[in-house]
PDB file of C-alpha atoms in Angstrom:
ATOM      1  CA  MET J   1     113.582  66.777  86.221  1.00 44.00           C
ATOM      2  CA  SER J   2     116.646  67.927  84.672  1.00 45.00           C
ATOM      3  CA  GLU J   3     120.083  68.634  86.547  1.00 46.00           C
ATOM      4  CA  SER J   4     119.857  72.555  86.205  1.00 46.00           C
ATOM      5  CA  THR J   5     116.333  72.635  87.549  1.00 47.00           C
ATOM      6  CA  SER J   6     116.936  70.504  90.560  1.00 49.00           C
ATOM      7  CA  SER J   7     120.084  72.524  91.363  1.00 51.00           C
ATOM      8  CA  LEU J   8     118.047  75.985  92.024  1.00 47.00           C
ATOM      9  CA  PRO J   9     118.032  76.446  95.928  1.00 59.00           C
ATOM     10  CA  SER J  10     114.277  75.572  96.909  1.00 62.00           C
ATOM     11  CA  THR J  11     112.684  77.102 100.315  1.00 62.00           C
ATOM     12  CA  LEU J  12     110.428  74.161 100.241  1.00 69.00           C
ATOM     13  CA  GLU J  13     113.461  71.776 101.406  1.00 75.00           C
ATOM     14  CA  GLU J  14     115.038  74.006 104.095  1.00 78.00           C
ATOM     15  CA  PRO J  15     113.861  74.168 107.477  1.00 83.00           C
ATOM     16  CA  VAL J  16     111.017  77.058 108.130  1.00 82.00           C
ATOM     17  CA  TRP J  17     113.342  79.071 110.655  1.00 84.00           C
ATOM     18  CA  LYS J  18     116.106  79.521 107.979  1.00 85.00           C
ATOM     19  CA  THR J  19     113.340  80.944 105.436  1.00 80.00           C
ATOM     20  CA  ILE J  20     112.064  83.142 107.952  1.00 83.00           C
ATOM     21  CA  LEU J  21     115.558  84.829 108.505  1.00 87.00           C
ATOM     22  CA  THR J  22     116.582  84.523 105.171  1.00 83.00           C
ATOM     23  CA  GLU J  23     113.293  86.800 104.332  1.00 82.00           C
ATOM     24  CA  LEU J  24     114.011  88.996 107.526  1.00 85.00           C
ATOM     25  CA  GLN J  25     117.456  89.590 106.452  1.00 86.00           C
ATOM     26  CA  GLN J  26     116.470  90.795 102.964  1.00 83.00           C
ATOM     27  CA  ILE J  27     113.980  93.088 104.612  1.00 83.00           C
ATOM     28  CA  GLY J  28     116.759  94.635 106.664  1.00 85.00           C
ATOM     29  CA  VAL J  29     118.933  95.286 103.602  1.00 82.00           C
ATOM     30  CA  LYS J  30     115.800  97.047 101.801  1.00 83.00           C
ATOM     31  CA  LEU J  31     115.086  99.203 104.687  1.00 83.00           C
ATOM     32  CA  PHE J  32     118.796  99.869 105.171  1.00 84.00           C
ATOM     33  CA  PHE J  33     118.646 101.105 101.305  1.00 78.00           C
ATOM     34  CA  VAL J  34     115.464 103.345 102.294  1.00 79.00           C
ATOM     35  CA  LEU J  35     116.705 104.671 105.756  1.00 78.00           C
ATOM     36  CA  VAL J  36     120.322 105.380 104.690  1.00 78.00           C
ATOM     37  CA  PRO J  37     119.951 106.752 100.902  1.00 68.00           C
ATOM     38  CA  ILE J  38     123.557 106.752 100.119  1.00 66.00           C
ATOM     39  CA  ASN J  39     124.330 104.199  97.421  1.00 59.00           C
ATOM     40  CA  ARG J  40     122.001 103.516  94.578  1.00 57.00           C
ATOM     41  CA  LYS J  41     123.954 101.614  92.477  1.00 53.00           C
ATOM     42  CA  VAL J  42     122.327  98.208  93.553  1.00 54.00           C
ATOM     43  CA  ASN J  43     118.910  97.718  92.559  1.00 65.00           C
ATOM     44  CA  ILE J  44     117.032  96.345  95.289  1.00 64.00           C
ATOM     45  CA  LEU J  45     113.870  96.437  93.416  1.00 62.00           C
ATOM     46  CA  ALA J  46     114.926  93.815  91.074  1.00 68.00           C
ATOM     47  CA  LYS J  47     113.805  91.199  94.088  1.00 77.00           C
ATOM     48  CA  TRP J  48     110.798  92.664  95.501  1.00 83.00           C
ATOM     49  CA  ASP J  49     108.838  91.587  98.456  1.00 86.00           C
ATOM     50  CA  LEU J  50     105.392  92.394 100.186  1.00 88.00           C
ATOM     51  CA  TRP J  51     106.511  91.144 103.643  1.00 87.00           C
ATOM     52  CA  GLY J  52     108.301  94.199 104.931  1.00 90.00           C
ATOM     53  CA  PRO J  53     105.658  97.053 103.316  1.00 93.00           C
ATOM     54  CA  LEU J  54     102.993  94.926 104.932  1.00 93.00           C
ATOM     55  CA  VAL J  55     104.906  94.614 108.586  1.00 93.00           C
ATOM     56  CA  LEU J  56     105.621  98.595 108.152  1.00 94.00           C
ATOM     57  CA  CYS J  57     101.967  99.230 107.307  1.00 95.00           C
ATOM     58  CA  MET J  58     100.759  97.211 110.506  1.00 95.00           C
ATOM     59  CA  THR J  59     102.831  98.697 112.646  1.00 95.00           C
ATOM     60  CA  PHE J  60     101.596 102.584 111.419  1.00 96.00           C
ATOM     61  CA  ALA J  61      98.075 101.261 111.236  1.00 94.00           C
ATOM     62  CA  MET J  62      98.585  99.866 114.761  1.00 95.00           C
ATOM     63  CA  PHE J  63     100.011 103.231 116.110  1.00 94.00           C
ATOM     64  CA  LEU J  64      97.306 105.451 114.634  1.00 92.00           C
ATOM     65  CA  SER J  65      94.754 103.156 116.507  1.00 92.00           C
ATOM     66  CA  PHE J  66      96.726 103.442 119.644  1.00 90.00           C
ATOM     67  CA  ASN J  67      96.439 107.047 119.427  1.00 85.00           C
ATOM     68  CA  ALA J  68      92.780 107.245 118.349  1.00 86.00           C
ATOM     69  CA  PRO J  69      90.295 108.668 120.157  1.00 85.00           C
ATOM     70  CA  SER J  70      88.358 106.360 122.579  1.00 86.00           C
ATOM     71  CA  GLY J  71      86.232 104.036 120.623  1.00 89.00           C
ATOM     72  CA  GLN J  72      87.818 104.936 117.158  1.00 91.00           C
ATOM     73  CA  GLY J  73      90.613 102.338 117.041  1.00 90.00           C
ATOM     74  CA  ASP J  74      89.321 100.424 114.677  1.00 93.00           C
ATOM     75  CA  ILE J  75      88.422 103.107 112.211  1.00 93.00           C
ATOM     76  CA  MET J  76      92.053 104.702 112.422  1.00 93.00           C
ATOM     77  CA  PHE J  77      93.815 101.116 111.943  1.00 94.00           C
ATOM     78  CA  ALA J  78      91.493 100.819 108.772  1.00 94.00           C
ATOM     79  CA  THR J  79      91.979 104.359 107.806  1.00 94.00           C
ATOM     80  CA  GLY J  80      95.640 103.965 108.132  1.00 93.00           C
ATOM     81  CA  PHE J  81      95.737 100.626 106.197  1.00 95.00           C
ATOM     82  CA  PHE J  82      93.875 101.799 103.282  1.00 95.00           C
ATOM     83  CA  ILE J  83      95.778 104.902 102.813  1.00 95.00           C
ATOM     84  CA  VAL J  84      98.805 103.089 102.409  1.00 95.00           C
ATOM     85  CA  TRP J  85      97.933 100.607 100.328  1.00 93.00           C
ATOM     86  CA  ILE J  86      95.435 101.907  97.993  1.00 95.00           C
ATOM     87  CA  GLY J  87      97.853 105.367  97.857  1.00 95.00           C
ATOM     88  CA  ALA J  88     100.775 103.288  96.915  1.00 93.00           C
ATOM     89  CA  VAL J  89      98.846 101.389  94.080  1.00 94.00           C
ATOM     90  CA  VAL J  90      97.252 104.877  92.672  1.00 95.00           C
ATOM     91  CA  VAL J  91     100.486 106.130  92.729  1.00 94.00           C
ATOM     92  CA  THR J  92     101.939 103.390  90.922  1.00 92.00           C
ATOM     93  CA  VAL J  93      99.341 102.990  88.292  1.00 93.00           C
ATOM     94  CA  ASN J  94      99.915 106.528  87.699  1.00 92.00           C
ATOM     95  CA  ALA J  95     103.203 105.900  87.132  1.00 90.00           C
ATOM     96  CA  ILE J  96     102.541 103.117  84.508  1.00 91.00           C
ATOM     97  CA  ILE J  97     100.198 104.965  82.926  1.00 93.00           C
ATOM     98  CA  LEU J  98     103.067 107.810  82.139  1.00 90.00           C
ATOM     99  CA  GLY J  99     105.588 105.239  80.976  1.00 88.00           C
ATOM    100  CA  SER J 100     107.414 104.232  83.837  1.00 86.00           C
ATOM    101  CA  ASN J 101     109.389 101.005  83.546  1.00 85.00           C
ATOM    102  CA  ILE J 102     108.529  99.823  86.902  1.00 85.00           C
ATOM    103  CA  SER J 103     106.361  97.130  87.434  1.00 86.00           C
ATOM    104  CA  ILE J 104     103.355  97.230  89.895  1.00 89.00           C
ATOM    105  CA  PHE J 105     104.709  94.903  92.692  1.00 90.00           C
ATOM    106  CA  GLN J 106     108.215  96.838  92.790  1.00 88.00           C
ATOM    107  CA  SER J 107     106.519 100.225  92.945  1.00 88.00           C
ATOM    108  CA  VAL J 108     104.242  98.920  95.714  1.00 90.00           C
ATOM    109  CA  CYS J 109     107.206  97.336  97.614  1.00 89.00           C
ATOM    110  CA  LEU J 110     109.580 100.426  97.276  1.00 88.00           C
ATOM    111  CA  LEU J 111     106.315 102.863  98.563  1.00 92.00           C
ATOM    112  CA  GLY J 112     105.864 100.225 101.451  1.00 92.00           C
ATOM    113  CA  TYR J 113     109.419 100.365 102.544  1.00 91.00           C
ATOM    114  CA  CYS J 114     109.802 104.410 102.107  1.00 92.00           C
ATOM    115  CA  ILE J 115     107.060 104.589 104.568  1.00 95.00           C
ATOM    116  CA  ALA J 116     109.457 103.412 107.232  1.00 94.00           C
ATOM    117  CA  PRO J 117     110.621 107.067 108.274  1.00 95.00           C
ATOM    118  CA  LEU J 118     106.963 108.012 108.650  1.00 96.00           C
ATOM    119  CA  VAL J 119     106.414 105.047 110.942  1.00 96.00           C
ATOM    120  CA  LEU J 120     109.440 105.956 112.902  1.00 95.00           C
ATOM    121  CA  ALA J 121     108.247 109.346 113.226  1.00 95.00           C
ATOM    122  CA  GLU J 122     104.360 107.920 114.594  1.00 95.00           C
ATOM    123  CA  ALA J 123     106.393 105.621 116.904  1.00 94.00           C
ATOM    124  CA  ILE J 124     108.310 108.730 118.529  1.00 94.00           C
ATOM    125  CA  ASN J 125     105.369 111.027 118.490  1.00 91.00           C
ATOM    126  CA  THR J 126     103.557 108.157 120.485  1.00 91.00           C
ATOM    127  CA  LEU J 127     106.273 107.677 123.111  1.00 92.00           C
ATOM    128  CA  LEU J 128     106.509 111.517 123.164  1.00 90.00           C
ATOM    129  CA  GLY J 129     102.862 111.154 124.221  1.00 87.00           C
ATOM    130  CA  LEU J 130     103.221 108.635 126.786  1.00 87.00           C
ATOM    131  CA  VAL J 131     105.716 110.535 128.676  1.00 89.00           C
ATOM    132  CA  GLY J 132     104.024 113.846 128.549  1.00 83.00           C
ATOM    133  CA  LEU J 133     105.400 115.724 126.131  1.00 82.00           C
ATOM    134  CA  ASP J 134     102.580 115.718 123.319  1.00 79.00           C
ATOM    135  CA  ILE J 135     104.013 119.334 122.131  1.00 86.00           C
ATOM    136  CA  ILE J 136     102.486 119.858 118.683  1.00 90.00           C
ATOM    137  CA  PHE J 137     105.835 121.898 117.537  1.00 92.00           C
ATOM    138  CA  ILE J 138     107.876 118.552 118.186  1.00 92.00           C
ATOM    139  CA  LYS J 139     105.625 116.263 116.586  1.00 93.00           C
ATOM    140  CA  LEU J 140     105.622 118.953 113.781  1.00 95.00           C
ATOM    141  CA  VAL J 141     109.445 118.852 113.296  1.00 95.00           C
ATOM    142  CA  VAL J 142     109.805 115.034 113.580  1.00 95.00           C
ATOM    143  CA  THR J 143     106.880 114.292 110.982  1.00 96.00           C
ATOM    144  CA  PHE J 144     108.262 117.031 108.739  1.00 97.00           C
ATOM    145  CA  ILE J 145     111.724 115.317 108.864  1.00 96.00           C
ATOM    146  CA  SER J 146     110.390 112.026 108.189  1.00 96.00           C
ATOM    147  CA  PHE J 147     108.087 112.972 105.338  1.00 96.00           C
ATOM    148  CA  VAL J 148     111.426 114.699 103.797  1.00 95.00           C
ATOM    149  CA  TRP J 149     113.028 111.543 104.301  1.00 92.00           C
ATOM    150  CA  SER J 150     110.642 109.208 102.974  1.00 93.00           C
ATOM    151  CA  THR J 151     109.863 111.364 100.102  1.00 92.00           C
ATOM    152  CA  PHE J 152     113.701 111.764  99.099  1.00 89.00           C
ATOM    153  CA  ALA J 153     114.095 107.798  99.800  1.00 87.00           C
ATOM    154  CA  ALA J 154     111.043 107.216  97.116  1.00 87.00           C
ATOM    155  CA  LEU J 155     111.655 109.964  94.419  1.00 83.00           C
ATOM    156  CA  SER J 156     115.247 108.930  94.019  1.00 78.00           C
ATOM    157  CA  PHE J 157     114.237 105.711  92.881  1.00 79.00           C
ATOM    158  CA  PHE J 158     111.667 106.886  90.859  1.00 80.00           C
ATOM    159  CA  PHE J 159     113.172 109.421  89.227  1.00 79.00           C
ATOM    160  CA  LYS J 160     115.101 106.649  87.277  1.00 78.00           C
ATOM    161  CA  THR J 161     112.269 105.119  85.935  1.00 80.00           C
ATOM    162  CA  VAL J 162     110.455 107.635  83.474  1.00 82.00           C
ATOM    163  CA  GLU J 163     111.465 109.863  80.737  1.00 84.00           C
ATOM    164  CA  MET J 164     112.692 113.436  81.629  1.00 84.00           C
ATOM    165  CA  LYS J 165     109.766 115.160  80.334  1.00 87.00           C
ATOM    166  CA  LYS J 166     107.258 113.048  82.440  1.00 87.00           C
ATOM    167  CA  VAL J 167     109.211 113.068  85.912  1.00 85.00           C
ATOM    168  CA  ALA J 168     107.122 115.818  87.406  1.00 88.00           C
ATOM    169  CA  LEU J 169     103.713 114.014  86.513  1.00 90.00           C
ATOM    170  CA  VAL J 170     105.285 110.850  88.322  1.00 87.00           C
ATOM    171  CA  LEU J 171     106.900 112.454  91.302  1.00 88.00           C
ATOM    172  CA  TYR J 172     103.816 114.532  92.145  1.00 92.00           C
ATOM    173  CA  PRO J 173     101.404 111.845  93.414  1.00 93.00           C
ATOM    174  CA  VAL J 174     104.590 110.660  95.205  1.00 92.00           C
ATOM    175  CA  ILE J 175     104.876 113.392  97.384  1.00 94.00           C
ATOM    176  CA  LEU J 176     101.189 113.789  97.922  1.00 96.00           C
ATOM    177  CA  PHE J 177     101.150 110.027  98.795  1.00 96.00           C
ATOM    178  CA  PHE J 178     103.676 111.010 101.610  1.00 96.00           C
ATOM    179  CA  LEU J 179     102.089 114.289 102.402  1.00 96.00           C
ATOM    180  CA  ALA J 180      98.630 112.525 103.257  1.00 95.00           C
ATOM    181  CA  ILE J 181     100.398 110.001 105.779  1.00 96.00           C
ATOM    182  CA  ALA J 182     102.439 113.093 107.334  1.00 96.00           C
ATOM    183  CA  TRP J 183      98.991 114.626 107.531  1.00 95.00           C
ATOM    184  CA  LEU J 184      97.618 111.652 109.216  1.00 93.00           C
ATOM    185  CA  ILE J 185     100.446 111.342 111.722  1.00 93.00           C
ATOM    186  CA  LEU J 186     100.157 115.054 112.685  1.00 91.00           C
ATOM    187  CA  VAL J 187      96.232 115.000 113.003  1.00 88.00           C
ATOM    188  CA  CYS J 188      96.269 111.884 115.232  1.00 78.00           C
TER     189      CYS J 188
END
């Protein structure tokens, strides 16, 4: 083995806890860029991952199943999981067909992290329901704010990946994706 190849960092030789902490730190950085969309000069998608989106999707599906009517928790969990992952793939394929210069894994990673405000809205709505404040107006306001937040975070990334004349064709499905998730939060 050449010396340049052996000097590359390897997670196979480090302790498991160090690898887990490194991954959690990277997830935290990506969540920060989604939750605080101020500095877009750093390309956080250069090193994509699917751990953060998986955790967010599982959390979202768990809250949906928790709020489901009796006996329908499994169906709501599967519905939430299906909508997030299949929706992200459909939006990605649409963007790639329209000439976006983003890879499928980068896009799924981005969309997965951008559901964080919607997951937060589902958690807030669940907690409000537990304390007896299940008022539709509060649920609507919280969900709308998180929808706008998620959409803004995703659109600011997608806007840079496609030609100007095709922007609307790429951004419209992104908006529909987050609208479907927000609607699922409202009806559950």
